[in-house]
PDB file of C-alpha atoms in Angstrom:
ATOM      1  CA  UNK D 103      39.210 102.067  99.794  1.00 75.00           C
ATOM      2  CA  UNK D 104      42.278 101.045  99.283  1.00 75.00           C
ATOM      3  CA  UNK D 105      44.146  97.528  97.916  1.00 74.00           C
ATOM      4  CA  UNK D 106      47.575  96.371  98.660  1.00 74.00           C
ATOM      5  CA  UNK D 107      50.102  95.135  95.739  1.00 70.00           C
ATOM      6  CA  UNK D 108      54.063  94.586  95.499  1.00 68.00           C
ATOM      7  CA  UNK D 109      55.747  97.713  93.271  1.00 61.00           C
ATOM      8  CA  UNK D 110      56.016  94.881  89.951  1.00 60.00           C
ATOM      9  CA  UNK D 111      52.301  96.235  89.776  1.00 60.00           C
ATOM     10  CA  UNK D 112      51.442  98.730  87.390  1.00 55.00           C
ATOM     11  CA  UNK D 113      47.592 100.536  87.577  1.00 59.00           C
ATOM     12  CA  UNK D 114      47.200 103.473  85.965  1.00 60.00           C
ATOM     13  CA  UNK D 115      45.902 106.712  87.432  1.00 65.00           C
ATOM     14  CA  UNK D 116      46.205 105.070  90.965  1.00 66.00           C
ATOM     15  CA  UNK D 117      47.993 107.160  93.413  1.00 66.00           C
ATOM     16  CA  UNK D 118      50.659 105.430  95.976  1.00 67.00           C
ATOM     17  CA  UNK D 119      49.813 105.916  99.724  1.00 70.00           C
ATOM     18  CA  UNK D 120      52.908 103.963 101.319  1.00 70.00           C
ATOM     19  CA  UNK D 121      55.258 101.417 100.816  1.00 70.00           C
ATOM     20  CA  UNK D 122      56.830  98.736 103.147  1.00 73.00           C
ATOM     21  CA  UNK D 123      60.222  97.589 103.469  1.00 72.00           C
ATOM     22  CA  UNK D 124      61.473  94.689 101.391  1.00 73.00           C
ATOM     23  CA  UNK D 125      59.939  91.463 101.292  1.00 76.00           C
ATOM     24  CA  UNK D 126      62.569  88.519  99.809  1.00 80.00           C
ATOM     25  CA  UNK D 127      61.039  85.546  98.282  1.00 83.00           C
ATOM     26  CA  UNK D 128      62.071  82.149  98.807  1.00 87.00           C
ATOM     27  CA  UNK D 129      62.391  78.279  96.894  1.00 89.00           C
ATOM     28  CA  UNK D 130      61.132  75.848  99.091  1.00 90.00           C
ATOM     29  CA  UNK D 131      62.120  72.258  99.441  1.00 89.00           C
ATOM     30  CA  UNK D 132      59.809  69.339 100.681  1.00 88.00           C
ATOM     31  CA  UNK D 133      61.334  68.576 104.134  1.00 85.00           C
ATOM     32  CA  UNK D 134      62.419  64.819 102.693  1.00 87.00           C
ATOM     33  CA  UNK D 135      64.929  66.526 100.223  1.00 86.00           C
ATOM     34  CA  UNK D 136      67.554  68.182 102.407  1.00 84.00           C
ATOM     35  CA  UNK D 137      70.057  66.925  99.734  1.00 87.00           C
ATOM     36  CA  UNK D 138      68.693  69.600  97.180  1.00 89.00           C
ATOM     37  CA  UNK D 139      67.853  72.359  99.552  1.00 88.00           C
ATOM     38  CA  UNK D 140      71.906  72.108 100.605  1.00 87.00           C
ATOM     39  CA  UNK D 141      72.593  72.094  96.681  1.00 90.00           C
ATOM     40  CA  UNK D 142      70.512  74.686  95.817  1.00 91.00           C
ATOM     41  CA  UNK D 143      71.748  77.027  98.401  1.00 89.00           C
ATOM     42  CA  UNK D 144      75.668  76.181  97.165  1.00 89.00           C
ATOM     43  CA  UNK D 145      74.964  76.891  93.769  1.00 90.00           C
ATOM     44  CA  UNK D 146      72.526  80.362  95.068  1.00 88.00           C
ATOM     45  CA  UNK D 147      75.722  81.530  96.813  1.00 84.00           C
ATOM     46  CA  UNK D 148      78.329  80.527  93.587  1.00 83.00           C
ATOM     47  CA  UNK D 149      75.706  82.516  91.199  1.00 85.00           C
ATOM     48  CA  UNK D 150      75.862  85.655  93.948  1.00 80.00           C
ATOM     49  CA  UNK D 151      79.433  85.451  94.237  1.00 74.00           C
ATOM     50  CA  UNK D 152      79.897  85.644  90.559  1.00 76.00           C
ATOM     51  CA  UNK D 153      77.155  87.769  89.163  1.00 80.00           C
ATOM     52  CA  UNK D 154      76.162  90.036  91.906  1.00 75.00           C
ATOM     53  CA  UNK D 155      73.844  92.270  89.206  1.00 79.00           C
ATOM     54  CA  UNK D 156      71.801  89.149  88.597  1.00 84.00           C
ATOM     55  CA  UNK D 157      69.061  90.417  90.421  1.00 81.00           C
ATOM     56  CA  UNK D 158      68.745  93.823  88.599  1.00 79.00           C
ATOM     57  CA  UNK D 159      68.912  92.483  85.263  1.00 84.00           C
ATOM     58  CA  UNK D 160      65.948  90.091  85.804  1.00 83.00           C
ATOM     59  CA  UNK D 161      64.248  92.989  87.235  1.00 77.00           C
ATOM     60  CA  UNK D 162      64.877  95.172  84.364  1.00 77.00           C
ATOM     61  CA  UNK D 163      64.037  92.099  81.659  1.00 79.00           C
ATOM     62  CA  UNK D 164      61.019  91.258  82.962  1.00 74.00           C
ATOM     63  CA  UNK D 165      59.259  94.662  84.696  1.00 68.00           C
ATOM     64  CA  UNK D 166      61.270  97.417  82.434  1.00 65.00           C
ATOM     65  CA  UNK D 167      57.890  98.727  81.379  1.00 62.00           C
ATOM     66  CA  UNK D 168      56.604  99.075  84.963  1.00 56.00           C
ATOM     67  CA  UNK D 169      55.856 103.016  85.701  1.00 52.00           C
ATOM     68  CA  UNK D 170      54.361 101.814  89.229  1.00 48.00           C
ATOM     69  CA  UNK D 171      58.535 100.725  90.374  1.00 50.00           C
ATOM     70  CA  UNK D 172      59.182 104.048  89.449  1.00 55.00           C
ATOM     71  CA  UNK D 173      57.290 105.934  92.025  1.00 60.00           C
ATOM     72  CA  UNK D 174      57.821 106.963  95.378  1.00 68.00           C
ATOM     73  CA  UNK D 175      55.091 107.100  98.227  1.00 68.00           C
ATOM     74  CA  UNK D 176      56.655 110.173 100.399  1.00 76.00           C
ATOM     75  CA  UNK D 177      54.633 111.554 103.139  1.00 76.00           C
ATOM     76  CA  UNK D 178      53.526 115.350 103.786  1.00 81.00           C
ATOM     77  CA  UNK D 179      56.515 116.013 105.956  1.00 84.00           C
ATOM     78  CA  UNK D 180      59.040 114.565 103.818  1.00 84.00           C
ATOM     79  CA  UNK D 181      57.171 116.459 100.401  1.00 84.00           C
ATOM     80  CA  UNK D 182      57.737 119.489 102.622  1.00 86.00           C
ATOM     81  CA  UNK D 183      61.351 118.749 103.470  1.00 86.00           C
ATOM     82  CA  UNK D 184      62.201 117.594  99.937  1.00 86.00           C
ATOM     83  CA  UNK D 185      60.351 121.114  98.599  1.00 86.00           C
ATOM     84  CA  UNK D 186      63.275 123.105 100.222  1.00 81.00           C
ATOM     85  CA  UNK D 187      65.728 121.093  97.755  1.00 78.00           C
ATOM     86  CA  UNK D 188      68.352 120.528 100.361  1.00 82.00           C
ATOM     87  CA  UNK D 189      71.899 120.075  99.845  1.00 90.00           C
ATOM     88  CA  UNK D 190      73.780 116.847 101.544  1.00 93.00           C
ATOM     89  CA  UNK D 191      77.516 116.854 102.041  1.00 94.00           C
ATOM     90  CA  UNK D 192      79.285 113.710 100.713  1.00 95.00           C
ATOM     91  CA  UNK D 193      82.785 112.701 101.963  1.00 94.00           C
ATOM     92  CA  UNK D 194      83.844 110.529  99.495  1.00 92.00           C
ATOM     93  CA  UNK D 195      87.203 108.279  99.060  1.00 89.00           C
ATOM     94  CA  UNK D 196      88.711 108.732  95.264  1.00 88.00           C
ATOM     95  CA  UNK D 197      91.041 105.604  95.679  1.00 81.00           C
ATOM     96  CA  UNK D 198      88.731 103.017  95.443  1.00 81.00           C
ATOM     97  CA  UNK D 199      87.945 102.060  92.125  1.00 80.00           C
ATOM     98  CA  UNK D 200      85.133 101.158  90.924  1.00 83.00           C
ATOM     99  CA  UNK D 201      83.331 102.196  94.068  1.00 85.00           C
ATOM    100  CA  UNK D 202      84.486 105.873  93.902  1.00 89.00           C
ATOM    101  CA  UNK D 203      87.069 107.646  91.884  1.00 89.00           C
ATOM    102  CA  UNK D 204      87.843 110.853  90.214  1.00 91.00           C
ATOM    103  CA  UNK D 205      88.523 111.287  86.587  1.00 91.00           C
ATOM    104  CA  UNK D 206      88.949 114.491  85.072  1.00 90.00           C
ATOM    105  CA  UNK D 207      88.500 116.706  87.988  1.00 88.00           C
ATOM    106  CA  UNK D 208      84.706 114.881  88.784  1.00 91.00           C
ATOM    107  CA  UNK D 209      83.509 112.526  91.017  1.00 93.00           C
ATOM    108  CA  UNK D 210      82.580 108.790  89.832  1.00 93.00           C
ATOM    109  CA  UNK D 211      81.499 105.525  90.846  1.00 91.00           C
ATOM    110  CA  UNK D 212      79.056 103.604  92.139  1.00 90.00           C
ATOM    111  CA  UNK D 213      78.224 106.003  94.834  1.00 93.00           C
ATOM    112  CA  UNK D 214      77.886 108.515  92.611  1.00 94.00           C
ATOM    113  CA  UNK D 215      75.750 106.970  90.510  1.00 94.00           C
ATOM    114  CA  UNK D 216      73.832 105.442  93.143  1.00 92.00           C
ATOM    115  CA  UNK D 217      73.250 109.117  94.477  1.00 94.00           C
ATOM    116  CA  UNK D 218      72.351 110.449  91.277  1.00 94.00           C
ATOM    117  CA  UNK D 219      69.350 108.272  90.487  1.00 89.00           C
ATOM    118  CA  UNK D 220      68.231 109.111  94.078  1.00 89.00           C
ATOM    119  CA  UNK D 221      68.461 112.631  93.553  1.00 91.00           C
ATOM    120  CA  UNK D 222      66.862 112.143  90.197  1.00 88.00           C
ATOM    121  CA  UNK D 223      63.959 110.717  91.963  1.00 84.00           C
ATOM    122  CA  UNK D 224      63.888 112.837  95.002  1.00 86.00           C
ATOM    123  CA  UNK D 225      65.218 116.510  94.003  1.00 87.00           C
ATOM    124  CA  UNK D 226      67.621 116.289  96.592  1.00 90.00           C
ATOM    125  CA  UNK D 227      71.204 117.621  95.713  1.00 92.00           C
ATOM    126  CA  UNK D 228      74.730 116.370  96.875  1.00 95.00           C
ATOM    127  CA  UNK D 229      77.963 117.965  97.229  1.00 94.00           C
ATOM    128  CA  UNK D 230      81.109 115.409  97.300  1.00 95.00           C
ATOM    129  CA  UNK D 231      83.730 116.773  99.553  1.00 94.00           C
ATOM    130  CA  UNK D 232      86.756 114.557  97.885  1.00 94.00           C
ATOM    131  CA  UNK D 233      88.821 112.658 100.168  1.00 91.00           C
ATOM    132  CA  UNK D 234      92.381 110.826  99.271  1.00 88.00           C
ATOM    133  CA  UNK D 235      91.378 107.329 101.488  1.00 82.00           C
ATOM    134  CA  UNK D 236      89.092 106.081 103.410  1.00 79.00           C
ATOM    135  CA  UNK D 237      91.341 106.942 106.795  1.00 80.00           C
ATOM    136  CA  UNK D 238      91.030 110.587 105.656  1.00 87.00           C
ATOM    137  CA  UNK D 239      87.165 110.538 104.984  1.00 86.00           C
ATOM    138  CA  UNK D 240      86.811 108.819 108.418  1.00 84.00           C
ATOM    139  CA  UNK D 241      89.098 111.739 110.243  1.00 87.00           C
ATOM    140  CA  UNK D 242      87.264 114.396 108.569  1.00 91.00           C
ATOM    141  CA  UNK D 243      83.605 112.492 109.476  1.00 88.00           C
ATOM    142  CA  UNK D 244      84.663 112.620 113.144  1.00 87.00           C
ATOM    143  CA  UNK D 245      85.590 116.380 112.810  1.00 91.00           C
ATOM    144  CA  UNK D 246      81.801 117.175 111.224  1.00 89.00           C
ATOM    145  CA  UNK D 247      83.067 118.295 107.995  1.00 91.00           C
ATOM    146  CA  UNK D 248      79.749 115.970 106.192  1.00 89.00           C
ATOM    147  CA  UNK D 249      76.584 114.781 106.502  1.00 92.00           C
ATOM    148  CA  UNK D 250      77.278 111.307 104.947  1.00 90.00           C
ATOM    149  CA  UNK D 251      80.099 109.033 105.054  1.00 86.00           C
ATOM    150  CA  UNK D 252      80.330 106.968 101.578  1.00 83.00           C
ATOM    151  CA  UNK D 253      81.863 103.775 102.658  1.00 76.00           C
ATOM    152  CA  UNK D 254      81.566 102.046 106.308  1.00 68.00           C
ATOM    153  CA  UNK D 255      81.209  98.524 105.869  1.00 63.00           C
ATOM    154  CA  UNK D 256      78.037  96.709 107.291  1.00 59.00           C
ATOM    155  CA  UNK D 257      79.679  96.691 110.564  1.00 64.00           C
ATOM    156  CA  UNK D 258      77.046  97.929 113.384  1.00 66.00           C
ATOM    157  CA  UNK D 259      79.416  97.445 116.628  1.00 69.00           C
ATOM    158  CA  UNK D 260      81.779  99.852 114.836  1.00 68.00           C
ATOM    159  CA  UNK D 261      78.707 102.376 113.559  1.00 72.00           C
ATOM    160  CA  UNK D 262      77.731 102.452 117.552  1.00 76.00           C
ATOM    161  CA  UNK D 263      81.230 103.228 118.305  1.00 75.00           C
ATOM    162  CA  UNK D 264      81.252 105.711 116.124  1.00 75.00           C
ATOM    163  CA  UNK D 265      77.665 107.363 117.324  1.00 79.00           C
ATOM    164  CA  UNK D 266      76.675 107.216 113.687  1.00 80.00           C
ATOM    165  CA  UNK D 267      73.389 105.888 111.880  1.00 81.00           C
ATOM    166  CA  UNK D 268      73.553 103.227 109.044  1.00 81.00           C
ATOM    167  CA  UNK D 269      71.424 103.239 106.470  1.00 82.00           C
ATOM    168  CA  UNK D 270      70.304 100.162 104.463  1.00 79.00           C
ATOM    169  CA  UNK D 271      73.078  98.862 102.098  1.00 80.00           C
ATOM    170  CA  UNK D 272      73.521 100.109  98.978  1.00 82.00           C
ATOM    171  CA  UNK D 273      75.853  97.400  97.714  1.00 81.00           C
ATOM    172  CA  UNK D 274      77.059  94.322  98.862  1.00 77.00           C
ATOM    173  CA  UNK D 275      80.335  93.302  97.924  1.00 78.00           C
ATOM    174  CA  UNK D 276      82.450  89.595  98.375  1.00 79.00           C
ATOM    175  CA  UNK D 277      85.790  90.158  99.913  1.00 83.00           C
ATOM    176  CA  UNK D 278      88.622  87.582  99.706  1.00 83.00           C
ATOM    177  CA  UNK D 279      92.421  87.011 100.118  1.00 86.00           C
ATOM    178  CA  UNK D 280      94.323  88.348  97.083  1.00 87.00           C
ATOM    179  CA  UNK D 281      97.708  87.074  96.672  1.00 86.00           C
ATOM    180  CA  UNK D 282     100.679  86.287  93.894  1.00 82.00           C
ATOM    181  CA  UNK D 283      99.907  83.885  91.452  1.00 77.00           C
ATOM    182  CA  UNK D 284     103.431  81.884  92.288  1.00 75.00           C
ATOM    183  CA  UNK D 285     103.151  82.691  95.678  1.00 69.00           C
ATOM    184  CA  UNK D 286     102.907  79.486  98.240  1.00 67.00           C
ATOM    185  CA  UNK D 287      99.559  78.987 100.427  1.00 72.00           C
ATOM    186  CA  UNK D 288     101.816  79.746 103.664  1.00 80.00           C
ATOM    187  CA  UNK D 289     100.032  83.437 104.237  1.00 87.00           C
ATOM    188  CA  UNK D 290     101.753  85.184 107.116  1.00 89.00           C
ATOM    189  CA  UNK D 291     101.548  88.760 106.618  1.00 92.00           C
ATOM    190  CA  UNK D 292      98.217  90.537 105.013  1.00 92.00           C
ATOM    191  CA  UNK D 293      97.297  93.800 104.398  1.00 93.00           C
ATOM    192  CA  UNK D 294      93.986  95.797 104.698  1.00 90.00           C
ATOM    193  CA  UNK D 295      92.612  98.997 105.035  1.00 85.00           C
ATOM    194  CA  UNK D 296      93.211 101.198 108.043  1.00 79.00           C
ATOM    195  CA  UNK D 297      90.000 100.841 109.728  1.00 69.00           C
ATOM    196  CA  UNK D 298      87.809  98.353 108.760  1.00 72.00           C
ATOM    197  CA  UNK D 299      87.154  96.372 111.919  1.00 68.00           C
ATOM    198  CA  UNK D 300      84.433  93.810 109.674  1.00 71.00           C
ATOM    199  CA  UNK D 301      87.793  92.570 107.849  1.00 80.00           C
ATOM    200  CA  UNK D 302      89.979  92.065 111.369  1.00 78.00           C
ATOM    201  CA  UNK D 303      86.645  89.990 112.845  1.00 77.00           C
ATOM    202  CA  UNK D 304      86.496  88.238 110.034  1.00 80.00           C
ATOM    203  CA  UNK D 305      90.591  87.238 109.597  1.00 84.00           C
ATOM    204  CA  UNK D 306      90.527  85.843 113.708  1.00 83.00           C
ATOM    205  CA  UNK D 307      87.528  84.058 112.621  1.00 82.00           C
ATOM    206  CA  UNK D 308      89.949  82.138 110.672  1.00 81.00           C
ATOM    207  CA  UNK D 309      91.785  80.761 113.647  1.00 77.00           C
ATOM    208  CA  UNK D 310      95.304  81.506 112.557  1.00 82.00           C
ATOM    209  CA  UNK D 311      98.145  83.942 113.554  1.00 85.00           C
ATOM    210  CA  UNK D 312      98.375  86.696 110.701  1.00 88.00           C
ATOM    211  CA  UNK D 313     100.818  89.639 110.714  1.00 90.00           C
ATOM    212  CA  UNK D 314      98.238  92.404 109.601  1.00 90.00           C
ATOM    213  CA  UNK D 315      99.592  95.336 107.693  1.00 92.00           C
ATOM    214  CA  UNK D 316      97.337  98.840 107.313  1.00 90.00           C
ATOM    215  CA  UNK D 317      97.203 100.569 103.950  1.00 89.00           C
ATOM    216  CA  UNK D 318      95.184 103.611 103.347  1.00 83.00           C
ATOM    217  CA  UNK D 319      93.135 102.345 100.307  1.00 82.00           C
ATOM    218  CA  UNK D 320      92.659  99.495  98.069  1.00 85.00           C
ATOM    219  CA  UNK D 321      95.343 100.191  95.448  1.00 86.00           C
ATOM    220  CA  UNK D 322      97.951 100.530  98.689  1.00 88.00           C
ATOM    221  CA  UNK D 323      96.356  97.102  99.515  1.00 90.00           C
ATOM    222  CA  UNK D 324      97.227  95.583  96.168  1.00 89.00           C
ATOM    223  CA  UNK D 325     100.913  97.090  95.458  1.00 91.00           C
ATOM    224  CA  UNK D 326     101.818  95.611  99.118  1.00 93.00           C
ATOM    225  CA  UNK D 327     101.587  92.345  97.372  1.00 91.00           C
ATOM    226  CA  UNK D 328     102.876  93.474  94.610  1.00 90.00           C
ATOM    227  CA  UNK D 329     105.835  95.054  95.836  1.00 91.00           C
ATOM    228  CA  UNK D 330     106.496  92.170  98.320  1.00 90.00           C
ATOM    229  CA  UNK D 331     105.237  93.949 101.536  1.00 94.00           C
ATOM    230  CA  UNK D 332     102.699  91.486 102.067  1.00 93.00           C
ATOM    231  CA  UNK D 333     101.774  87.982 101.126  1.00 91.00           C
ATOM    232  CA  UNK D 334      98.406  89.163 100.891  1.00 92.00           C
ATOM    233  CA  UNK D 335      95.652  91.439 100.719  1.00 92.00           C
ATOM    234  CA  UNK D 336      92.427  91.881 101.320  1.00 91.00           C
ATOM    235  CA  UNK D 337      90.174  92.995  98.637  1.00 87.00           C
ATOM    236  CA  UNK D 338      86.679  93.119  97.458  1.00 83.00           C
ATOM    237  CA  UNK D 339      85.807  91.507  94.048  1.00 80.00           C
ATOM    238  CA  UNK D 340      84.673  94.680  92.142  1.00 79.00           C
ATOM    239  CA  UNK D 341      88.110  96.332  92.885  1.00 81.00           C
ATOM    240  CA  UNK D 342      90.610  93.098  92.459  1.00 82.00           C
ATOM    241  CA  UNK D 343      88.560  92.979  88.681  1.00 79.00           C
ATOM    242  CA  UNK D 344      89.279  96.848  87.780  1.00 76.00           C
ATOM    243  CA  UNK D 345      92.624  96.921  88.879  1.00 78.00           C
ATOM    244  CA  UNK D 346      94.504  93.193  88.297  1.00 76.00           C
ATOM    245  CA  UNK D 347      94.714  93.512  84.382  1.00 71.00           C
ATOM    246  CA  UNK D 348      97.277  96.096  85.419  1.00 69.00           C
ATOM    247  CA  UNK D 349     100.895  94.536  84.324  1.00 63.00           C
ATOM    248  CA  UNK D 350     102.003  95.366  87.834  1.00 67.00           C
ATOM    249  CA  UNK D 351      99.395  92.731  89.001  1.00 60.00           C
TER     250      UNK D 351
END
């Protein structure tokens, strides 16, 4: 009655009845070679680190033609809710480029994007409520003013504290300590954003004493070590590669 087949699949005139989470796939080693499976997983991590749309251009290059990936298996109650074309409020940062910005009086970014080819696919319809930082999209969360807020980081303790639900990623981005190019390795002051408990947890892990310094956004982040504030920042790689062409970098 009926057959069971990943979404790389294409049948024609078959009709999709559900779909499952996710499965990853995985090299395996014979158990006598732990030399390559440690090798393998260090180069994995350097390839991740440094092409993190790796995965979606193999995708793309070898199952572009697929109509089947394109589909979604919704169920009557979700057909019904989609049929009322609902609108979703966004609160959305617009300093924190590439991830979400504003040029010429409209929203952009990856969010945005990301968004649109749901809506695309779905019918549903967002509204962005534009925010100046990420400390005044969290306020405004906490007062009820949207349904979705754009950017917590994968932290769950902090989504419980909050009483909020988190949805599966939508991007996953490598962080690191940005600093001057002349500057010594002696770090002892370091700023991040207001808020983002993941990046404190992850700076103790580091088992030194750090003078941490809050900033409202990433480009606040970056002129702190620019301007001398700081010895460093904390930044994810998508936003230290839009912004440190900039001569003030």
């Amino acid at each position: 009655d009926v057959a069971i087949f990943s979404n790389v699949t294409t049948y024609a005139d078959y009709k999709v009845l559900s779909e499952w989470e996710p499965n990853p796939f995985y090299f395996i080693v014979n158990k006598s070679r732990s030399d390559i499976l440690q090798e393998l997983d260090i180069a994995m991590r350097k390839v991740e680190n440094t092409d993190i749309f790796l995965q979606s251009r193999l995708f793309n290059k070898y199952f572009s033609n697929n109509e089947a990936g394109i589909h979604i298996a919704f169920s009557r109650d979700e057909m019904n809710y989609l049929a009322d074309k609902p609108e979703i409020t966004v609160l959305l940062s617009t300093s924190n480029i590439p991830i979400s910005y504003v040029e010429q009086g409209k929203a952009k970014g990856v969010i945005v994007d990301y968004l649109s080819a749901i809506a695309a696919r779905t019918g549903l319809r967002f509204r962005y409520i534009l925010c100046a930082n990420s400390t005044e999209m969290l306020a405004r969360f906490k007062n009820g003013e949207g349904d979705i807020f754009s950017q917590l980081p994968a932290d769950f303790a902090y989504g419980e504290k909050l009483n909020v639900k988190l949805t599966q990623p939508y991007i996953q981005l490598n962080y690191g300590l940005t600093k001057k190019i002349n500057e010594g390795n002696k770090i002892k002051t370091i700023a991040v954003i207001q808020g983002r408990n993941s990046t404190l947890n992850k700076l103790a892990e580091l088992g030194q004493s750090f003078t941490i310094r809050d900033y409202p956004d990433t480009i606040s982040c970056m002129d702190a070590v620019a301007n001398n504030e700081t010895n460093a920042a904390v930044i994810h790689s998508m936003a230290f590669d839009q912004l440190s062409y900039h001569a003030k970098y």
